[in-house]
Amino acid sequence: MDALRPGDPARIGGHRLLGRLGAGGMGVVYLGRTEAGALAAIKVILPEYAGDEDFRTRFRRETEAARRVDSPWAVPVTGADTESETPWLATEFVPGPTLSEVVARCGPLPTRSVHVLGRLLSRALTAVHGAGLVHRDVKPGNVLLTADGPRLIDFGIARAAEATALTATGLVVGTPGFLPPEQATGAGAGAGPEGDVFSLGCLLAYAATGRPPFGSGAVDALLYRTVHDEPDLAGVDDPALRALLGECLAKDPAARPAAADLDTRIAEDVPGDGASADWLPEDVARMIAERSAAMLALPDIEATVNTSATTPAPAPARRRFLTLAAGGAVALGAGTFAAVRLIGDEPDGRSGASPAGRRWIIGVHADLTGAQKAAGRAQERGVRLAVDRFNSRTDKPFTLAVKVLDDGGDPARSVRVAEEFARDRDVLAVIGPTGDAATGAALPAYDEAVLPLLTVSSLQISYPARVNAAFFQASPSYAALSMPIVNRLLLRPDVERLGVLIDRSGGQAAYQAGYATNLMTPSLTTGTTHPRVVPAGTSDLGPVIADLLGHRSDALFYAGDAAGGARAARALAATPFKGPSMAQHTVMRPEFLERAGETAEGWEFIAPFTDAGGVSGEPGVPGAADFVTAHRKRFGAAPAAWSAEAYDVTGLVAQEVAALVGSATKGGAGPTGSPTATPSGGTSSGGTPSAGTPSADGRPGRAALVAAIAASRYEGISRTYAFDEERQQLVGQDAHLYRAEGGRYRYLGPAPKPKS
């Protein structure tokens, strides 16, 4: 729990506020206490949304839906006022962790725990359906665990079974991986109680195995598997549970049991009143106890300090580290905290406030301790240098700071990091996350908060469409990278057939890159392909290499990881093959060079990142040399992969914020068409929307900044940045070519451009 901030109310609806539990795009969730001493989680709608009648309509619907559910296994509403100037909704406070957090930390639950979970959640759904509602988002993140049983939360998208959904036409409502087929096909408006039973089946399978029954990865592939494939129930050894899950996960809604039937069919004793958490494993019970103790160690109640919104906050210490204790998930949108690192230092005394006394934050959501920590650290450094450059301006209208949160590459931690950024209203935008899985997990929290998120290294072909479109993929996807790969390997007279080796050890990145390359070859060239897929962990690639060459492959593309790439290089070197060979950029790690040894020589790579040191010597790249010099001065080394890209997108954000602030100050529209010098060494042109209401201190609204970024065109040192209107992906396929030479990766320059 965070302390109350200046400007937070002291009381809401008869509750004395004790602290902040979380925040999302539409409101702040506080911990409050009634005069009788009861604790409550109180969602308070932000002022910018309180005047939006459509938003009020949705909030009324959420409140009405939650009030109608009467079950000890669903978190109850304890009070609400949807018509006041500041609408609010209070629910019983539940300090337990979410099911998703428990499984991520402690692994799958034993059979008895899954049975208890299923029986009690079926009772919650029976109450939901008995009230004439459909929940439509039953998932592990919406189930809290306590000593005496689970609690179903979040009725934000629940609706009456016969009502018209207040969503855009064709919008898939719910969470991919836990959607029933009838919702996965986009027919969510017609989904009934049977859909909740299917989602419960997915949730119970996840609890029993530690993974969703239809897998993970690209959303379009995930939805396809939900509609067409059988669920993966490997690891569910109990015959009765396996049979029950099979019925819940039937494709035909009519074949699924009703929620009320599940209660009677699950033969498992449930915890009684005052029971201990003996229905859960010891490590989970301990986690619940620790969480409850931490969250219930409440601070003394002190008067809320009211200060003017225009009073500048004191600047932080020059070097500051803050560790946040893990907090509990709370009903109706309050998230969980991650153990994070907050750094607010700026070199050379540049952390001082701007003349206007305004200081705002650029967030860095990165993997700093996991498998992609090198990329995460490089991106953090790029962001810091862009902020340094902006803060060095004597005419800056505001000062920027950097807040860095580490997700360790773990999707569950990524969600908590996103929630922490979302509830910090001084965060203007976030750069990251580093990896595909972490990005996909974090998107809902950023989208709900309408907080601009720009990733330079998450390259998944598609992500779920979000309501507020706050996500920008500022790097070419695996599909876009396949075009220069195909051109490099096949647009030569000695190559007619490309052998494509997809190593599933590389996960979704390998599958998408290999699949796209195979698909694009006949579209871009007259050549053909011979694809092969090998299971993860295949140690001997000799037979598959022989098969590729036996089918007259003149060139080879390997999609996978560094270890597998080294195995492929060694296997290929043992053959007479002399044609071109290329590997996915994910192979470009020291491990490949070390394991492949001399057999790595000559392998090429198409990468989405530039070699900033190489770019610095090229004419016509404004600011590149300055960037390299500044990087060496501050960090004692040349920029690493992904640093220049993070530097660029931070400059893009700073430019658009400055334009919005300038527009608000002048009382007119933003710049329209004339190039202007950017704060990080690039140039920007194009319209800058002025939609949205700035805060009292002039900070642009998040929605306005999202619109500005979407309309921007920015000339960075690594590429030109512009985003397509439909999916907000990077326009263009600029990529870079590398070759393994002499035990290192040599930068060869821009990759061959794909034909139009």
PDB file of C-alpha atoms in Angstrom, residues 13 45 55 59 80 97 102 130 133 150 161 193 238 266 312 376 437 441 484 511 520 532 572 575 604 658-659 679 687:
ATOM      1  CA  GLY A  13     -18.627   8.134   1.468  1.00  0.00           C
ATOM      2  CA  ILE A  45     -13.280   7.730 -10.595  1.00  0.00           C
ATOM      3  CA  PHE A  55     -18.144   6.320 -18.944  1.00  0.00           C
ATOM      4  CA  PHE A  59     -19.618   2.599 -14.216  1.00  0.00           C
ATOM      5  CA  ALA A  80     -21.424   3.263  -3.876  1.00  0.00           C
ATOM      6  CA  PRO A  97      -2.956 -12.871  -3.659  1.00  0.00           C
ATOM      7  CA  VAL A 102       0.173 -18.020  -6.639  1.00  0.00           C
ATOM      8  CA  GLY A 130     -28.849 -16.345 -10.698  1.00  0.00           C
ATOM      9  CA  LEU A 133     -25.603 -11.726 -15.233  1.00  0.00           C
ATOM     10  CA  PRO A 150     -11.361 -18.150  -3.161  1.00  0.00           C
ATOM     11  CA  ALA A 161     -27.572 -12.047 -20.088  1.00  0.00           C
ATOM     12  CA  PRO A 193     -23.531 -18.384 -18.708  1.00  0.00           C
ATOM     13  CA  ASP A 238      -6.986 -37.409 -11.590  1.00  0.00           C
ATOM     14  CA  ILE A 266     -17.381 -32.062  -7.342  1.00  0.00           C
ATOM     15  CA  PRO A 312       5.830  21.673  -7.371  1.00  0.00           C
ATOM     16  CA  GLY A 376      17.054  -4.345 -20.847  1.00  0.00           C
ATOM     17  CA  ALA A 437       5.744 -12.536 -23.162  1.00  0.00           C
ATOM     18  CA  ALA A 441       1.072  -9.777 -20.081  1.00  0.00           C
ATOM     19  CA  PRO A 484      14.835  -8.521 -45.732  1.00  0.00           C
ATOM     20  CA  TYR A 511       8.050 -20.109 -34.664  1.00  0.00           C
ATOM     21  CA  MET A 520       6.939 -14.649 -47.543  1.00  0.00           C
ATOM     22  CA  ARG A 532      11.380 -28.336 -40.998  1.00  0.00           C
ATOM     23  CA  LEU A 572      26.166 -27.706 -41.374  1.00  0.00           C
ATOM     24  CA  THR A 575      28.558 -31.253 -44.834  1.00  0.00           C
ATOM     25  CA  GLU A 604      24.661 -13.696 -41.192  1.00  0.00           C
ATOM     26  CA  ALA A 658       6.886  19.447 -25.295  1.00  0.00           C
ATOM     27  CA  ALA A 659       4.630  20.184 -28.263  1.00  0.00           C
ATOM     28  CA  PRO A 679      15.260  17.197 -27.699  1.00  0.00           C
ATOM     29  CA  GLY A 687       0.496  17.275 -36.755  1.00  0.00           C
TER      30      GLY A 687
END
